[in-house]
Amino acid sequence: MTRLWAVLLMLAAVAMLPLVTVARPSATPTPAPTPTPVADPQITKIVRQQFVAWQAGSINLKLYAPEVLPKLTQDKIDQTSHALEGLGPLIDTVYMGPFSAPDIPPEARGYIYQMRCSAGNVYLWMILDSDGKIATIFYKDKFDVETVERPGEPGASAGASPPPP
């Protein structure tokens, strides 16, 4: 009988022990997504209109700042139009966000959009001056901020430039 009591006491003692659990490694927390920048509908409208105008080679020069006008030659417009028309019709625009640089006046605003077309995409970079006139517009096939040409830099183009071949 003592053996039975000993066995029962052992079973009771084992039952009373806390359960040992093997700790699983915790998952690395997923970082919070960066909020998507919110586009200004009026700026998006200007961007869409300008892109389609540049594709067609028909630019309304009244929308551009006076200091840009000498750089908007017909040859520049034709070259850019030819490069952009190969992308096909515009399907959508995606606002990538604002941009600024030390050489952009504080009252001017820079915008970056991805222009999605039926045969490819291109990035449109545009600066509006304090009067709402287009002070800079250019197109790049890649979203690389390291090689951005800015107004005031040597060799920078204040007019539109076609995407690289």
PDB file of C-alpha atoms in Angstrom:
ATOM      1  CA  MET A   1       0.000   0.000   0.000  1.00  0.00           C
ATOM      2  CA  THR A   2       2.878   2.349   0.735  1.00  0.00           C
ATOM      3  CA  ARG A   3       4.067   1.774  -2.767  1.00  0.00           C
ATOM      4  CA  LEU A   4       0.690   2.791  -4.085  1.00  0.00           C
ATOM      5  CA  TRP A   5       0.760   5.944  -1.959  1.00  0.00           C
ATOM      6  CA  ALA A   6       4.253   6.732  -3.158  1.00  0.00           C
ATOM      7  CA  VAL A   7       3.199   6.344  -6.776  1.00  0.00           C
ATOM      8  CA  LEU A   8       0.100   8.474  -6.222  1.00  0.00           C
ATOM      9  CA  LEU A   9       2.125  11.180  -4.476  1.00  0.00           C
ATOM     10  CA  MET A  10       4.597  11.204  -7.372  1.00  0.00           C
ATOM     11  CA  LEU A  11       1.802  11.506  -9.896  1.00  0.00           C
ATOM     12  CA  ALA A  12       0.238  14.303  -7.875  1.00  0.00           C
ATOM     13  CA  ALA A  13       3.572  16.081  -7.615  1.00  0.00           C
ATOM     14  CA  VAL A  14       4.129  15.780 -11.350  1.00  0.00           C
ATOM     15  CA  ALA A  15       0.620  17.063 -12.014  1.00  0.00           C
ATOM     16  CA  MET A  16       1.306  20.069  -9.815  1.00  0.00           C
ATOM     17  CA  LEU A  17       4.481  21.040 -11.630  1.00  0.00           C
ATOM     18  CA  PRO A  18       4.019  23.965 -13.986  1.00  0.00           C
ATOM     19  CA  LEU A  19       4.029  22.954 -17.564  1.00  0.00           C
ATOM     20  CA  VAL A  20       7.286  23.719 -19.253  1.00  0.00           C
ATOM     21  CA  THR A  21       6.788  25.337 -22.601  1.00  0.00           C
ATOM     22  CA  VAL A  22       9.402  25.910 -25.173  1.00  0.00           C
ATOM     23  CA  ALA A  23       9.474  29.551 -26.131  1.00  0.00           C
ATOM     24  CA  ARG A  24       9.142  30.108 -29.827  1.00  0.00           C
ATOM     25  CA  PRO A  25      11.153  32.910 -31.312  1.00  0.00           C
ATOM     26  CA  SER A  26       8.906  35.916 -31.727  1.00  0.00           C
ATOM     27  CA  ALA A  27       8.325  37.209 -35.212  1.00  0.00           C
ATOM     28  CA  THR A  28      10.033  40.412 -36.173  1.00  0.00           C
ATOM     29  CA  PRO A  29       7.402  43.126 -36.089  1.00  0.00           C
ATOM     30  CA  THR A  30       6.449  44.496 -39.460  1.00  0.00           C
ATOM     31  CA  PRO A  31       7.298  48.180 -39.706  1.00  0.00           C
ATOM     32  CA  ALA A  32       4.398  50.528 -40.198  1.00  0.00           C
ATOM     33  CA  PRO A  33       4.013  51.429 -43.861  1.00  0.00           C
ATOM     34  CA  THR A  34       5.010  54.890 -44.938  1.00  0.00           C
ATOM     35  CA  PRO A  35       1.854  56.876 -45.567  1.00  0.00           C
ATOM     36  CA  THR A  36       1.140  57.520 -49.209  1.00  0.00           C
ATOM     37  CA  PRO A  37       1.449  61.216 -50.012  1.00  0.00           C
ATOM     38  CA  VAL A  38      -1.828  62.880 -50.851  1.00  0.00           C
ATOM     39  CA  ALA A  39      -1.935  64.623 -54.216  1.00  0.00           C
ATOM     40  CA  ASP A  40      -3.495  68.042 -54.713  1.00  0.00           C
ATOM     41  CA  PRO A  41      -6.229  67.525 -57.343  1.00  0.00           C
ATOM     42  CA  GLN A  42      -5.446  70.876 -59.005  1.00  0.00           C
ATOM     43  CA  ILE A  43      -1.761  69.979 -59.378  1.00  0.00           C
ATOM     44  CA  THR A  44      -2.662  66.526 -60.679  1.00  0.00           C
ATOM     45  CA  LYS A  45      -4.903  68.160 -63.283  1.00  0.00           C
ATOM     46  CA  ILE A  46      -2.049  70.429 -64.422  1.00  0.00           C
ATOM     47  CA  VAL A  47       0.342  67.465 -64.549  1.00  0.00           C
ATOM     48  CA  ARG A  48      -2.054  65.381 -66.665  1.00  0.00           C
ATOM     49  CA  GLN A  49      -2.740  68.271 -69.033  1.00  0.00           C
ATOM     50  CA  GLN A  50       0.945  69.078 -69.434  1.00  0.00           C
ATOM     51  CA  PHE A  51       1.923  65.477 -70.042  1.00  0.00           C
ATOM     52  CA  VAL A  52      -0.689  65.044 -72.762  1.00  0.00           C
ATOM     53  CA  ALA A  53       0.287  68.426 -74.259  1.00  0.00           C
ATOM     54  CA  TRP A  54       3.972  67.436 -74.339  1.00  0.00           C
ATOM     55  CA  GLN A  55       3.074  64.097 -75.934  1.00  0.00           C
ATOM     56  CA  ALA A  56       1.127  65.955 -78.621  1.00  0.00           C
ATOM     57  CA  GLY A  57       3.850  68.593 -79.033  1.00  0.00           C
ATOM     58  CA  SER A  58       1.337  71.376 -78.367  1.00  0.00           C
ATOM     59  CA  ILE A  59       2.437  73.449 -75.367  1.00  0.00           C
ATOM     60  CA  ASN A  60       0.543  76.440 -73.966  1.00  0.00           C
ATOM     61  CA  LEU A  61       3.447  78.794 -73.308  1.00  0.00           C
ATOM     62  CA  LYS A  62       1.239  81.077 -71.168  1.00  0.00           C
ATOM     63  CA  LEU A  63       1.444  78.461 -68.401  1.00  0.00           C
ATOM     64  CA  TYR A  64       5.237  78.745 -68.153  1.00  0.00           C
ATOM     65  CA  ALA A  65       7.353  81.206 -66.165  1.00  0.00           C
ATOM     66  CA  PRO A  66       8.967  83.944 -68.307  1.00  0.00           C
ATOM     67  CA  GLU A  67      12.521  82.785 -67.532  1.00  0.00           C
ATOM     68  CA  VAL A  68      11.719  79.333 -68.984  1.00  0.00           C
ATOM     69  CA  LEU A  69      10.281  80.518 -72.298  1.00  0.00           C
ATOM     70  CA  PRO A  70      13.609  80.985 -74.144  1.00  0.00           C
ATOM     71  CA  LYS A  71      14.475  77.358 -73.400  1.00  0.00           C
ATOM     72  CA  LEU A  72      11.203  76.005 -74.779  1.00  0.00           C
ATOM     73  CA  THR A  73      12.311  75.918 -78.387  1.00  0.00           C
ATOM     74  CA  GLN A  74      10.286  74.103 -81.008  1.00  0.00           C
ATOM     75  CA  ASP A  75      13.168  71.654 -81.386  1.00  0.00           C
ATOM     76  CA  LYS A  76      13.046  70.866 -77.634  1.00  0.00           C
ATOM     77  CA  ILE A  77       9.262  70.446 -77.778  1.00  0.00           C
ATOM     78  CA  ASP A  78       9.506  68.169 -80.835  1.00  0.00           C
ATOM     79  CA  GLN A  79      12.252  66.003 -79.288  1.00  0.00           C
ATOM     80  CA  THR A  80      10.338  65.577 -76.048  1.00  0.00           C
ATOM     81  CA  SER A  81       7.070  64.912 -77.861  1.00  0.00           C
ATOM     82  CA  HIS A  82       8.710  62.221 -79.976  1.00  0.00           C
ATOM     83  CA  ALA A  83      10.161  60.514 -76.881  1.00  0.00           C
ATOM     84  CA  LEU A  84       6.880  60.658 -74.931  1.00  0.00           C
ATOM     85  CA  GLU A  85       4.554  59.564 -77.738  1.00  0.00           C
ATOM     86  CA  GLY A  86       6.282  56.166 -77.767  1.00  0.00           C
ATOM     87  CA  LEU A  87       4.813  55.492 -74.326  1.00  0.00           C
ATOM     88  CA  GLY A  88       1.293  55.358 -75.721  1.00  0.00           C
ATOM     89  CA  PRO A  89      -1.844  56.907 -74.251  1.00  0.00           C
ATOM     90  CA  LEU A  90      -1.825  58.057 -70.633  1.00  0.00           C
ATOM     91  CA  ILE A  91      -3.659  55.590 -68.389  1.00  0.00           C
ATOM     92  CA  ASP A  92      -3.011  56.905 -64.878  1.00  0.00           C
ATOM     93  CA  THR A  93      -0.937  59.263 -62.771  1.00  0.00           C
ATOM     94  CA  VAL A  94       0.609  58.389 -59.417  1.00  0.00           C
ATOM     95  CA  TYR A  95       1.726  61.165 -57.100  1.00  0.00           C
ATOM     96  CA  MET A  96       5.130  60.185 -55.729  1.00  0.00           C
ATOM     97  CA  GLY A  97       5.485  63.210 -53.471  1.00  0.00           C
ATOM     98  CA  PRO A  98       6.924  66.679 -53.235  1.00  0.00           C
ATOM     99  CA  PHE A  99      10.559  67.533 -53.775  1.00  0.00           C
ATOM    100  CA  SER A 100      12.700  70.462 -52.828  1.00  0.00           C
ATOM    101  CA  ALA A 101      16.295  71.499 -53.142  1.00  0.00           C
ATOM    102  CA  PRO A 102      18.405  74.321 -51.739  1.00  0.00           C
ATOM    103  CA  ASP A 103      18.353  76.160 -55.071  1.00  0.00           C
ATOM    104  CA  ILE A 104      14.550  76.149 -55.388  1.00  0.00           C
ATOM    105  CA  PRO A 105      13.026  79.340 -54.002  1.00  0.00           C
ATOM    106  CA  PRO A 106      11.084  78.743 -50.764  1.00  0.00           C
ATOM    107  CA  GLU A 107       7.811  79.912 -52.330  1.00  0.00           C
ATOM    108  CA  ALA A 108       8.155  77.463 -55.256  1.00  0.00           C
ATOM    109  CA  ARG A 109       6.825  73.914 -55.022  1.00  0.00           C
ATOM    110  CA  GLY A 110       8.195  70.765 -56.632  1.00  0.00           C
ATOM    111  CA  TYR A 111       6.121  67.705 -57.502  1.00  0.00           C
ATOM    112  CA  ILE A 112       6.992  64.232 -58.752  1.00  0.00           C
ATOM    113  CA  TYR A 113       4.470  62.047 -60.571  1.00  0.00           C
ATOM    114  CA  GLN A 114       4.713  58.705 -62.263  1.00  0.00           C
ATOM    115  CA  MET A 115       2.923  58.848 -65.591  1.00  0.00           C
ATOM    116  CA  ARG A 116       1.562  55.410 -66.452  1.00  0.00           C
ATOM    117  CA  CYS A 117       0.975  54.863 -70.131  1.00  0.00           C
ATOM    118  CA  SER A 118      -0.138  51.881 -72.204  1.00  0.00           C
ATOM    119  CA  ALA A 119       3.418  51.094 -73.372  1.00  0.00           C
ATOM    120  CA  GLY A 120       5.502  52.230 -70.380  1.00  0.00           C
ATOM    121  CA  ASN A 121       5.972  54.664 -67.538  1.00  0.00           C
ATOM    122  CA  VAL A 122       7.934  57.859 -67.025  1.00  0.00           C
ATOM    123  CA  TYR A 123       8.449  60.196 -64.079  1.00  0.00           C
ATOM    124  CA  LEU A 124       7.429  63.834 -64.458  1.00  0.00           C
ATOM    125  CA  TRP A 125       9.213  66.379 -62.244  1.00  0.00           C
ATOM    126  CA  MET A 126       7.625  69.820 -62.135  1.00  0.00           C
ATOM    127  CA  ILE A 127       8.251  73.013 -60.190  1.00  0.00           C
ATOM    128  CA  LEU A 128       5.598  75.707 -59.917  1.00  0.00           C
ATOM    129  CA  ASP A 129       6.748  79.199 -58.990  1.00  0.00           C
ATOM    130  CA  SER A 130       4.950  81.492 -56.540  1.00  0.00           C
ATOM    131  CA  ASP A 131       2.635  82.684 -59.355  1.00  0.00           C
ATOM    132  CA  GLY A 132       1.607  79.117 -60.219  1.00  0.00           C
ATOM    133  CA  LYS A 133       3.620  79.189 -63.450  1.00  0.00           C
ATOM    134  CA  ILE A 134       5.665  76.179 -64.504  1.00  0.00           C
ATOM    135  CA  ALA A 135       9.289  77.012 -63.713  1.00  0.00           C
ATOM    136  CA  THR A 136      10.671  73.554 -64.525  1.00  0.00           C
ATOM    137  CA  ILE A 137       9.338  70.390 -66.080  1.00  0.00           C
ATOM    138  CA  PHE A 138      11.304  67.347 -67.104  1.00  0.00           C
ATOM    139  CA  TYR A 139      10.885  63.628 -67.547  1.00  0.00           C
ATOM    140  CA  LYS A 140      13.014  60.722 -66.352  1.00  0.00           C
ATOM    141  CA  ASP A 141      12.589  57.036 -67.018  1.00  0.00           C
ATOM    142  CA  LYS A 142      13.830  56.089 -63.536  1.00  0.00           C
ATOM    143  CA  PHE A 143      13.022  57.391 -60.085  1.00  0.00           C
ATOM    144  CA  ASP A 144      16.592  58.192 -59.107  1.00  0.00           C
ATOM    145  CA  VAL A 145      16.993  61.273 -57.007  1.00  0.00           C
ATOM    146  CA  GLU A 146      20.791  61.085 -57.126  1.00  0.00           C
ATOM    147  CA  THR A 147      20.957  62.326 -60.708  1.00  0.00           C
ATOM    148  CA  VAL A 148      18.199  64.902 -60.620  1.00  0.00           C
ATOM    149  CA  GLU A 149      18.996  68.003 -62.605  1.00  0.00           C
ATOM    150  CA  ARG A 150      17.909  71.047 -60.672  1.00  0.00           C
ATOM    151  CA  PRO A 151      17.581  74.656 -61.751  1.00  0.00           C
ATOM    152  CA  GLY A 152      20.755  76.547 -61.008  1.00  0.00           C
ATOM    153  CA  GLU A 153      23.077  73.568 -61.378  1.00  0.00           C
ATOM    154  CA  PRO A 154      25.604  73.648 -64.213  1.00  0.00           C
ATOM    155  CA  GLY A 155      24.144  71.864 -67.198  1.00  0.00           C
ATOM    156  CA  ALA A 156      20.635  71.741 -65.715  1.00  0.00           C
ATOM    157  CA  SER A 157      17.779  72.193 -68.108  1.00  0.00           C
ATOM    158  CA  ALA A 158      14.928  74.369 -66.940  1.00  0.00           C
ATOM    159  CA  GLY A 159      12.788  73.253 -69.853  1.00  0.00           C
ATOM    160  CA  ALA A 160      11.494  69.816 -70.556  1.00  0.00           C
ATOM    161  CA  SER A 161      13.892  67.112 -71.461  1.00  0.00           C
ATOM    162  CA  PRO A 162      13.048  63.773 -72.989  1.00  0.00           C
ATOM    163  CA  PRO A 163      13.683  60.575 -71.095  1.00  0.00           C
ATOM    164  CA  PRO A 164      17.053  58.970 -71.844  1.00  0.00           C
ATOM    165  CA  PRO A 165      16.987  56.426 -74.703  1.00  0.00           C
TER     166      PRO A 165
END
